[in-house]
PDB file of C-alpha atoms in Angstrom:
ATOM      1  CA  MET T   1      82.721 121.551  61.417  1.00  0.00           C
ATOM      2  CA  ASP T   2      79.590 119.927  62.881  1.00  0.00           C
ATOM      3  CA  ARG T   3      80.959 116.545  61.931  1.00  0.00           C
ATOM      4  CA  ASP T   4      84.262 117.279  63.727  1.00  0.00           C
ATOM      5  CA  PHE T   5      82.343 118.347  66.845  1.00  0.00           C
ATOM      6  CA  ARG T   6      80.311 115.151  66.798  1.00  0.00           C
ATOM      7  CA  SER T   7      83.423 113.027  66.406  1.00  0.00           C
ATOM      8  CA  ARG T   8      85.126 114.748  69.334  1.00  0.00           C
ATOM      9  CA  GLY T   9      82.042 114.461  71.538  1.00  0.00           C
ATOM     10  CA  ARG T  10      81.479 110.807  70.781  1.00  0.00           C
ATOM     11  CA  LEU T  11      82.320 108.592  73.765  1.00  0.00           C
ATOM     12  CA  ARG T  12      85.033 106.066  73.245  1.00  0.00           C
ATOM     13  CA  GLY T  13      83.896 102.515  73.779  1.00  0.00           C
ATOM     14  CA  PHE T  14      85.529  99.807  75.862  1.00  0.00           C
ATOM     15  CA  SER T  15      86.330  96.333  74.652  1.00  0.00           C
ATOM     16  CA  ILE T  16      84.438  93.426  76.201  1.00  0.00           C
ATOM     17  CA  ASN T  17      87.705  92.127  77.654  1.00  0.00           C
ATOM     18  CA  ARG T  18      88.082  95.260  79.774  1.00  0.00           C
ATOM     19  CA  LEU T  19      84.572  94.867  81.175  1.00  0.00           C
ATOM     20  CA  ILE T  20      84.712  91.160  82.100  1.00  0.00           C
ATOM     21  CA  PRO T  21      86.734  91.562  85.355  1.00  0.00           C
ATOM     22  CA  ASN T  22      84.475  94.389  86.548  1.00  0.00           C
ATOM     23  CA  VAL T  23      81.387  92.311  85.751  1.00  0.00           C
ATOM     24  CA  LEU T  24      82.795  89.492  87.891  1.00  0.00           C
ATOM     25  CA  THR T  25      83.464  91.952  90.717  1.00  0.00           C
ATOM     26  CA  LEU T  26      79.883  93.224  90.503  1.00  0.00           C
ATOM     27  CA  ALA T  27      78.658  89.627  90.566  1.00  0.00           C
ATOM     28  CA  ALA T  28      80.606  89.116  93.804  1.00  0.00           C
ATOM     29  CA  LEU T  29      79.099  92.310  95.209  1.00  0.00           C
ATOM     30  CA  CYS T  30      75.587  91.135  94.343  1.00  0.00           C
ATOM     31  CA  SER T  31      76.277  87.793  96.027  1.00  0.00           C
ATOM     32  CA  GLY T  32      77.432  89.556  99.188  1.00  0.00           C
ATOM     33  CA  LEU T  33      74.323  91.726  99.276  1.00  0.00           C
ATOM     34  CA  THR T  34      72.142  88.674  98.653  1.00  0.00           C
ATOM     35  CA  ALA T  35      73.778  86.964 101.625  1.00  0.00           C
ATOM     36  CA  ILE T  36      72.521  89.797 103.828  1.00  0.00           C
ATOM     37  CA  ARG T  37      69.011  89.379 102.407  1.00  0.00           C
ATOM     38  CA  PHE T  38      69.031  85.630 103.095  1.00  0.00           C
ATOM     39  CA  ALA T  39      70.277  86.218 106.644  1.00  0.00           C
ATOM     40  CA  LEU T  40      67.478  88.717 107.336  1.00  0.00           C
ATOM     41  CA  GLN T  41      65.008  86.091 106.125  1.00  0.00           C
ATOM     42  CA  GLY T  42      66.514  83.451 108.408  1.00  0.00           C
ATOM     43  CA  GLN T  43      67.915  81.368 105.543  1.00  0.00           C
ATOM     44  CA  LEU T  44      71.393  81.037 107.000  1.00  0.00           C
ATOM     45  CA  ARG T  45      72.552  78.189 104.765  1.00  0.00           C
ATOM     46  CA  LEU T  46      71.749  80.189 101.654  1.00  0.00           C
ATOM     47  CA  ALA T  47      73.481  83.211 103.185  1.00  0.00           C
ATOM     48  CA  VAL T  48      76.710  81.247 103.693  1.00  0.00           C
ATOM     49  CA  ILE T  49      76.457  79.812 100.168  1.00  0.00           C
ATOM     50  CA  ALA T  50      76.081  83.335  98.783  1.00  0.00           C
ATOM     51  CA  ILE T  51      79.273  84.435 100.579  1.00  0.00           C
ATOM     52  CA  ILE T  52      81.127  81.403  99.195  1.00  0.00           C
ATOM     53  CA  VAL T  53      79.897  82.272  95.688  1.00  0.00           C
ATOM     54  CA  ALA T  54      81.146  85.832  96.220  1.00  0.00           C
ATOM     55  CA  ALA T  55      84.564  84.419  97.167  1.00  0.00           C
ATOM     56  CA  ILE T  56      84.641  82.392  93.941  1.00  0.00           C
ATOM     57  CA  PHE T  57      83.849  85.471  91.835  1.00  0.00           C
ATOM     58  CA  ASP T  58      86.433  87.468  93.796  1.00  0.00           C
ATOM     59  CA  ALA T  59      89.087  84.852  93.055  1.00  0.00           C
ATOM     60  CA  LEU T  60      88.224  84.970  89.359  1.00  0.00           C
ATOM     61  CA  ASP T  61      88.099  88.707  88.684  1.00  0.00           C
ATOM     62  CA  GLY T  62      91.720  89.493  89.488  1.00  0.00           C
ATOM     63  CA  ARG T  63      93.048  86.453  87.654  1.00  0.00           C
ATOM     64  CA  VAL T  64      90.951  87.208  84.589  1.00  0.00           C
ATOM     65  CA  ALA T  65      92.130  90.826  84.600  1.00  0.00           C
ATOM     66  CA  ARG T  66      95.782  89.759  84.748  1.00  0.00           C
ATOM     67  CA  ARG T  67      95.334  87.113  82.068  1.00  0.00           C
ATOM     68  CA  LEU T  68      93.661  89.587  79.727  1.00  0.00           C
ATOM     69  CA  GLY T  69      96.100  92.370  80.608  1.00  0.00           C
ATOM     70  CA  VAL T  70      93.315  94.797  81.536  1.00  0.00           C
ATOM     71  CA  THR T  71      94.140  95.605  85.161  1.00  0.00           C
ATOM     72  CA  SER T  72      93.180  99.150  86.143  1.00  0.00           C
ATOM     73  CA  ARG T  73      93.038 101.399  89.178  1.00  0.00           C
ATOM     74  CA  PHE T  74      89.250 101.568  88.859  1.00  0.00           C
ATOM     75  CA  GLY T  75      89.005  97.786  88.984  1.00  0.00           C
ATOM     76  CA  ALA T  76      91.267  97.621  92.047  1.00  0.00           C
ATOM     77  CA  GLU T  77      89.162 100.182  93.938  1.00  0.00           C
ATOM     78  CA  LEU T  78      85.910  98.446  92.967  1.00  0.00           C
ATOM     79  CA  ASP T  79      87.353  95.125  94.103  1.00  0.00           C
ATOM     80  CA  SER T  80      88.322  96.589  97.497  1.00  0.00           C
ATOM     81  CA  LEU T  81      84.834  98.009  98.068  1.00  0.00           C
ATOM     82  CA  SER T  82      83.302  94.676  97.080  1.00  0.00           C
ATOM     83  CA  ASP T  83      85.638  92.780  99.422  1.00  0.00           C
ATOM     84  CA  PHE T  84      84.701  95.019 102.349  1.00  0.00           C
ATOM     85  CA  LEU T  85      81.012  94.334 101.903  1.00  0.00           C
ATOM     86  CA  CYS T  86      81.190  90.657 100.896  1.00  0.00           C
ATOM     87  CA  PHE T  87      83.825  89.496 103.384  1.00  0.00           C
ATOM     88  CA  GLY T  88      83.595  92.101 106.128  1.00  0.00           C
ATOM     89  CA  VAL T  89      80.011  93.310 106.479  1.00  0.00           C
ATOM     90  CA  SER T  90      78.098  90.273 105.188  1.00  0.00           C
ATOM     91  CA  PRO T  91      79.681  87.547 107.370  1.00  0.00           C
ATOM     92  CA  ALA T  92      79.523  89.825 110.406  1.00  0.00           C
ATOM     93  CA  LEU T  93      75.788  90.442 109.956  1.00  0.00           C
ATOM     94  CA  VAL T  94      75.123  86.766 109.242  1.00  0.00           C
ATOM     95  CA  LEU T  95      76.906  85.733 112.422  1.00  0.00           C
ATOM     96  CA  TYR T  96      75.192  88.458 114.440  1.00  0.00           C
ATOM     97  CA  LEU T  97      71.741  87.319 113.336  1.00  0.00           C
ATOM     98  CA  ALA T  98      72.673  83.647 113.832  1.00  0.00           C
ATOM     99  CA  SER T  99      74.390  83.929 117.207  1.00  0.00           C
ATOM    100  CA  MET T 100      75.829  87.195 118.488  1.00  0.00           C
ATOM    101  CA  GLN T 101      72.536  89.019 119.034  1.00  0.00           C
ATOM    102  CA  GLY T 102      72.038  86.686 121.998  1.00  0.00           C
ATOM    103  CA  ALA T 103      75.010  88.377 123.706  1.00  0.00           C
ATOM    104  CA  GLY T 104      73.374  91.823 123.794  1.00  0.00           C
ATOM    105  CA  SER T 105      75.462  94.958 123.442  1.00  0.00           C
ATOM    106  CA  LEU T 106      78.737  93.080 123.887  1.00  0.00           C
ATOM    107  CA  GLY T 107      77.810  90.806 121.000  1.00  0.00           C
ATOM    108  CA  TRP T 108      77.213  93.829 118.771  1.00  0.00           C
ATOM    109  CA  VAL T 109      80.534  95.406 119.763  1.00  0.00           C
ATOM    110  CA  ILE T 110      82.408  92.193 118.897  1.00  0.00           C
ATOM    111  CA  THR T 111      80.491  91.951 115.636  1.00  0.00           C
ATOM    112  CA  LEU T 112      81.446  95.524 114.731  1.00  0.00           C
ATOM    113  CA  MET T 113      85.104  94.712 115.229  1.00  0.00           C
ATOM    114  CA  PHE T 114      85.187  92.245 112.335  1.00  0.00           C
ATOM    115  CA  PRO T 115      84.199  94.590 109.460  1.00  0.00           C
ATOM    116  CA  ILE T 116      86.405  97.297 111.008  1.00  0.00           C
ATOM    117  CA  CYS T 117      89.385  94.926 110.864  1.00  0.00           C
ATOM    118  CA  SER T 118      88.461  94.097 107.279  1.00  0.00           C
ATOM    119  CA  ALA T 119      88.365  97.798 106.348  1.00  0.00           C
ATOM    120  CA  LEU T 120      91.732  98.457 108.014  1.00  0.00           C
ATOM    121  CA  ARG T 121      93.321  95.520 106.234  1.00  0.00           C
ATOM    122  CA  LEU T 122      92.013  96.626 102.834  1.00  0.00           C
ATOM    123  CA  ALA T 123      93.133 100.216 103.448  1.00  0.00           C
ATOM    124  CA  ARG T 124      96.638  98.989 104.303  1.00  0.00           C
ATOM    125  CA  PHE T 125      96.683  96.840 101.170  1.00  0.00           C
ATOM    126  CA  ASN T 126      95.646  99.760  98.955  1.00  0.00           C
ATOM    127  CA  THR T 127      98.273 102.101 100.410  1.00  0.00           C
ATOM    128  CA  ALA T 128     100.951  99.435  99.914  1.00  0.00           C
ATOM    129  CA  LEU T 129     100.120  99.440  96.194  1.00  0.00           C
ATOM    130  CA  LEU T 130     101.048 103.143  96.043  1.00  0.00           C
ATOM    131  CA  SER T 131     104.456 102.679  97.636  1.00  0.00           C
ATOM    132  CA  ASP T 132     107.318 104.375  95.794  1.00  0.00           C
ATOM    133  CA  THR T 133     109.723 101.546  96.630  1.00  0.00           C
ATOM    134  CA  PRO T 134     108.536  98.251  95.113  1.00  0.00           C
ATOM    135  CA  PRO T 135     109.096  95.212  97.341  1.00  0.00           C
ATOM    136  CA  PRO T 136     111.192  92.248  96.171  1.00  0.00           C
ATOM    137  CA  ALA T 137     109.528  90.050  93.582  1.00  0.00           C
ATOM    138  CA  TRP T 138     109.334  87.034  95.902  1.00  0.00           C
ATOM    139  CA  THR T 139     107.024  88.908  98.294  1.00  0.00           C
ATOM    140  CA  GLY T 140     104.266  88.537  95.689  1.00  0.00           C
ATOM    141  CA  SER T 141     103.836  84.973  96.944  1.00  0.00           C
ATOM    142  CA  PHE T 142     102.683  86.255 100.339  1.00  0.00           C
ATOM    143  CA  PHE T 143      99.914  88.419 101.775  1.00  0.00           C
ATOM    144  CA  THR T 144     100.350  90.565 104.877  1.00  0.00           C
ATOM    145  CA  GLY T 145      97.781  89.150 107.257  1.00  0.00           C
ATOM    146  CA  VAL T 146      94.893  86.860 106.381  1.00  0.00           C
ATOM    147  CA  PRO T 147      93.109  88.084 103.218  1.00  0.00           C
ATOM    148  CA  ALA T 148      89.470  89.105 103.482  1.00  0.00           C
ATOM    149  CA  PRO T 149      87.886  86.092 101.677  1.00  0.00           C
ATOM    150  CA  ALA T 150      89.873  83.621 103.786  1.00  0.00           C
ATOM    151  CA  GLY T 151      88.977  85.605 106.908  1.00  0.00           C
ATOM    152  CA  ALA T 152      85.278  85.350 106.063  1.00  0.00           C
ATOM    153  CA  LEU T 153      85.593  81.582 105.585  1.00  0.00           C
ATOM    154  CA  LEU T 154      87.403  81.176 108.911  1.00  0.00           C
ATOM    155  CA  ALA T 155      84.825  83.312 110.735  1.00  0.00           C
ATOM    156  CA  LEU T 156      81.945  81.230 109.350  1.00  0.00           C
ATOM    157  CA  ILE T 157      83.387  77.872 110.453  1.00  0.00           C
ATOM    158  CA  PRO T 158      81.299  77.645 113.687  1.00  0.00           C
ATOM    159  CA  LEU T 159      78.123  78.346 111.731  1.00  0.00           C
ATOM    160  CA  MET T 160      78.993  75.773 109.060  1.00  0.00           C
ATOM    161  CA  VAL T 161      79.742  73.170 111.722  1.00  0.00           C
ATOM    162  CA  SER T 162      76.334  73.843 113.296  1.00  0.00           C
ATOM    163  CA  PHE T 163      74.676  73.003 109.969  1.00  0.00           C
ATOM    164  CA  GLU T 164      76.179  69.516 110.098  1.00  0.00           C
ATOM    165  CA  ILE T 165      75.948  68.455 113.742  1.00  0.00           C
ATOM    166  CA  GLU T 166      73.019  68.504 116.117  1.00  0.00           C
ATOM    167  CA  ALA T 167      74.571  70.604 118.885  1.00  0.00           C
ATOM    168  CA  ALA T 168      74.114  74.110 120.219  1.00  0.00           C
ATOM    169  CA  TRP T 169      77.714  74.893 121.182  1.00  0.00           C
ATOM    170  CA  PRO T 170      79.017  75.901 117.694  1.00  0.00           C
ATOM    171  CA  ARG T 171      76.554  78.825 117.645  1.00  0.00           C
ATOM    172  CA  HIS T 172      77.143  79.874 121.232  1.00  0.00           C
ATOM    173  CA  PRO T 173      78.072  83.574 121.376  1.00  0.00           C
ATOM    174  CA  ALA T 174      81.246  82.741 123.315  1.00  0.00           C
ATOM    175  CA  VAL T 175      82.467  80.436 120.527  1.00  0.00           C
ATOM    176  CA  VAL T 176      81.461  82.709 117.661  1.00  0.00           C
ATOM    177  CA  GLY T 177      82.756  85.826 119.437  1.00  0.00           C
ATOM    178  CA  THR T 178      86.127  84.209 120.118  1.00  0.00           C
ATOM    179  CA  VAL T 179      86.456  83.182 116.476  1.00  0.00           C
ATOM    180  CA  LEU T 180      85.544  86.708 115.304  1.00  0.00           C
ATOM    181  CA  ILE T 181      88.161  88.282 117.570  1.00  0.00           C
ATOM    182  CA  VAL T 182      90.909  85.843 116.564  1.00  0.00           C
ATOM    183  CA  VAL T 183      90.185  86.061 112.833  1.00  0.00           C
ATOM    184  CA  GLY T 184      89.867  89.846 112.945  1.00  0.00           C
ATOM    185  CA  GLY T 185      93.246  90.013 114.660  1.00  0.00           C
ATOM    186  CA  LEU T 186      94.778  87.763 111.988  1.00  0.00           C
ATOM    187  CA  MET T 187      93.405  90.002 109.239  1.00  0.00           C
ATOM    188  CA  VAL T 188      95.088  93.148 110.581  1.00  0.00           C
ATOM    189  CA  SER T 189      98.232  91.353 111.739  1.00  0.00           C
ATOM    190  CA  ARG T 190     101.611  91.544 109.996  1.00  0.00           C
ATOM    191  CA  LEU T 191     101.820  87.768 109.671  1.00  0.00           C
ATOM    192  CA  PRO T 192     102.800  86.656 106.153  1.00  0.00           C
ATOM    193  CA  THR T 193     100.353  84.205 104.597  1.00  0.00           C
ATOM    194  CA  PHE T 194     100.553  82.269 101.352  1.00  0.00           C
ATOM    195  CA  SER T 195      98.798  83.973  98.439  1.00  0.00           C
ATOM    196  CA  PHE T 196      98.754  80.890  96.145  1.00  0.00           C
ATOM    197  CA  LYS T 197      98.919  83.229  93.128  1.00  0.00           C
ATOM    198  CA  LYS T 198     102.484  82.773  91.929  1.00  0.00           C
ATOM    199  CA  GLY T 199     103.405  79.480  93.528  1.00  0.00           C
ATOM    200  CA  ARG T 200     104.670  76.658  91.373  1.00  0.00           C
ATOM    201  CA  VAL T 201     104.114  72.985  92.105  1.00  0.00           C
ATOM    202  CA  PRO T 202     107.209  70.761  91.800  1.00  0.00           C
ATOM    203  CA  ARG T 203     106.865  68.036  89.209  1.00  0.00           C
ATOM    204  CA  HIS T 204     107.067  65.226  91.752  1.00  0.00           C
ATOM    205  CA  LEU T 205     104.179  66.725  93.759  1.00  0.00           C
ATOM    206  CA  VAL T 206     101.721  67.115  90.878  1.00  0.00           C
ATOM    207  CA  LEU T 207     100.195  63.633  91.227  1.00  0.00           C
ATOM    208  CA  PRO T 208      99.842  63.757  95.040  1.00  0.00           C
ATOM    209  CA  LEU T 209      98.292  67.216  94.711  1.00  0.00           C
ATOM    210  CA  LEU T 210      95.745  65.955  92.189  1.00  0.00           C
ATOM    211  CA  LEU T 211      94.901  63.014  94.433  1.00  0.00           C
ATOM    212  CA  GLY T 212      94.498  65.365  97.375  1.00  0.00           C
ATOM    213  CA  ALA T 213      92.230  67.613  95.306  1.00  0.00           C
ATOM    214  CA  ALA T 214      90.087  64.612  94.362  1.00  0.00           C
ATOM    215  CA  LEU T 215      89.824  63.674  98.045  1.00  0.00           C
ATOM    216  CA  VAL T 216      88.782  67.210  98.956  1.00  0.00           C
ATOM    217  CA  MET T 217      86.150  67.217  96.215  1.00  0.00           C
ATOM    218  CA  GLY T 218      84.804  63.920  97.528  1.00  0.00           C
ATOM    219  CA  VAL T 219      84.491  65.296 101.051  1.00  0.00           C
ATOM    220  CA  LEU T 220      82.821  68.476  99.753  1.00  0.00           C
ATOM    221  CA  ALA T 221      80.338  66.403  97.742  1.00  0.00           C
ATOM    222  CA  SER T 222      79.398  64.132 100.649  1.00  0.00           C
ATOM    223  CA  SER T 223      79.542  66.624 103.551  1.00  0.00           C
ATOM    224  CA  PRO T 224      79.921  70.139 102.122  1.00  0.00           C
ATOM    225  CA  TRP T 225      79.784  72.025 105.432  1.00  0.00           C
ATOM    226  CA  ILE T 226      82.316  69.791 107.126  1.00  0.00           C
ATOM    227  CA  GLY T 227      84.450  69.914 103.985  1.00  0.00           C
ATOM    228  CA  MET T 228      84.449  73.723 103.908  1.00  0.00           C
ATOM    229  CA  SER T 229      85.236  73.820 107.619  1.00  0.00           C
ATOM    230  CA  LEU T 230      88.185  71.455 107.130  1.00  0.00           C
ATOM    231  CA  LEU T 231      89.460  73.618 104.271  1.00  0.00           C
ATOM    232  CA  GLY T 232      89.355  76.644 106.544  1.00  0.00           C
ATOM    233  CA  LEU T 233      91.178  74.801 109.330  1.00  0.00           C
ATOM    234  CA  ALA T 234      93.793  73.542 106.863  1.00  0.00           C
ATOM    235  CA  TYR T 235      94.401  77.118 105.732  1.00  0.00           C
ATOM    236  CA  ALA T 236      94.777  78.250 109.335  1.00  0.00           C
ATOM    237  CA  LEU T 237      97.317  75.476 109.967  1.00  0.00           C
ATOM    238  CA  LEU T 238      99.367  76.712 107.000  1.00  0.00           C
ATOM    239  CA  ILE T 239      99.878  80.171 108.543  1.00  0.00           C
ATOM    240  CA  PRO T 240     102.895  79.149 110.704  1.00  0.00           C
ATOM    241  CA  PHE T 241     104.516  77.476 107.683  1.00  0.00           C
ATOM    242  CA  SER T 242     103.976  80.591 105.574  1.00  0.00           C
ATOM    243  CA  GLY T 243     105.756  82.624 108.270  1.00  0.00           C
ATOM    244  CA  LEU T 244     108.708  80.232 108.223  1.00  0.00           C
ATOM    245  CA  SER T 245     108.868  80.344 104.422  1.00  0.00           C
ATOM    246  CA  TYR T 246     108.743  84.145 104.428  1.00  0.00           C
ATOM    247  CA  ARG T 247     111.564  84.431 106.950  1.00  0.00           C
ATOM    248  CA  ARG T 248     113.686  81.957 104.971  1.00  0.00           C
ATOM    249  CA  GLN T 249     113.190  83.984 101.785  1.00  0.00           C
ATOM    250  CA  ALA T 250     113.971  87.227 103.611  1.00  0.00           C
ATOM    251  CA  ARG T 251     117.152  85.739 105.089  1.00  0.00           C
ATOM    252  CA  GLN T 252     118.307  84.579 101.655  1.00  0.00           C
ATOM    253  CA  ASP T 253     117.551  88.026 100.264  1.00  0.00           C
ATOM    254  CA  ARG T 254     119.634  89.694 102.975  1.00  0.00           C
ATOM    255  CA  GLN T 255     122.509  87.274 102.405  1.00  0.00           C
ATOM    256  CA  ALA T 256     122.437  87.942  98.671  1.00  0.00           C
ATOM    257  CA  ALA T 257     122.408  91.700  99.287  1.00  0.00           C
ATOM    258  CA  ALA T 258     125.328  91.430 101.710  1.00  0.00           C
ATOM    259  CA  LEU T 259     127.313  89.320  99.237  1.00  0.00           C
ATOM    260  CA  ASN T 260     126.620  91.808  96.466  1.00  0.00           C
ATOM    261  CA  GLU T 261     127.809  94.658  98.707  1.00  0.00           C
ATOM    262  CA  VAL T 262     131.041  92.808  99.527  1.00  0.00           C
ATOM    263  CA  VAL T 263     131.735  92.157  95.828  1.00  0.00           C
ATOM    264  CA  THR T 264     131.082  95.820  95.056  1.00  0.00           C
ATOM    265  CA  LEU T 265     133.489  97.018  97.772  1.00  0.00           C
ATOM    266  CA  ARG T 266     136.200  94.664  96.574  1.00  0.00           C
ATOM    267  CA  ALA T 267     135.771  95.884  93.013  1.00  0.00           C
ATOM    268  CA  VAL T 268     136.029  99.501  94.165  1.00  0.00           C
ATOM    269  CA  ASP T 269     139.130  98.777  96.282  1.00  0.00           C
ATOM    270  CA  SER T 270     140.847  97.065  93.355  1.00  0.00           C
ATOM    271  CA  GLY T 271     139.964  99.921  91.033  1.00  0.00           C
ATOM    272  CA  VAL T 272     137.879  97.693  88.812  1.00  0.00           C
ATOM    273  CA  SER T 273     134.362  98.766  88.030  1.00  0.00           C
ATOM    274  CA  ARG T 274     131.706  96.130  87.730  1.00  0.00           C
ATOM    275  CA  PRO T 275     130.006  95.824  84.367  1.00  0.00           C
ATOM    276  CA  ASP T 276     126.347  96.767  84.370  1.00  0.00           C
TER     277      ASP T 276
END
């Protein structure tokens, strides 16, 4: 009987595969917290690098979880909390210490808006996961609004530009504040943006894409801050195209649904039932 009690009380272990995505999420969280530490010490370049490292870990954890088939509700909640800190709180504090504290109380109010927009966006994303009616499969290629990691990158563009050029205007509170307001608005907006998770590259575009990637890597190696800024601007320029692509897919979906309804009505009128 004692042996049965011990066997029932023994904790069940988890496989290493189930822990890897959560470890990556915690690594992203540590990078975000470290970015705050670097910013408080005045090491702004290291702070931005830490946020970029957090974005890399954040991009890996979800993909690893899906590849290993170990997605869980716990991992999704942990990822959301990590995203809020790494891409909402951390960039806002970095930009406040680098620029916005020169604008006084107004600068702090604008700074507060960014993590609030990040929290609202993540809350909306989490509630959408619990929807009883699943959206069409093609919507998986789009986000609603700018995702948090991309928003952090866009918000940090003025600071990254200031690392590369000898000018004061990129860090001016008016410039940084405007960018924070615009990016925060994009994060909570209903604009569809490409997710780049399920997209497929046509065969004839593989070689140009590889050449473009090599060019981007060359720019990042020679001028990393300008390269990261150009990547952020390129992403922002893709937002209108993602909206057009989303509307085209939605229109095709509506046309297919209307055609299916017409076929169903004709089958009913003729007394012929459609095979399942």
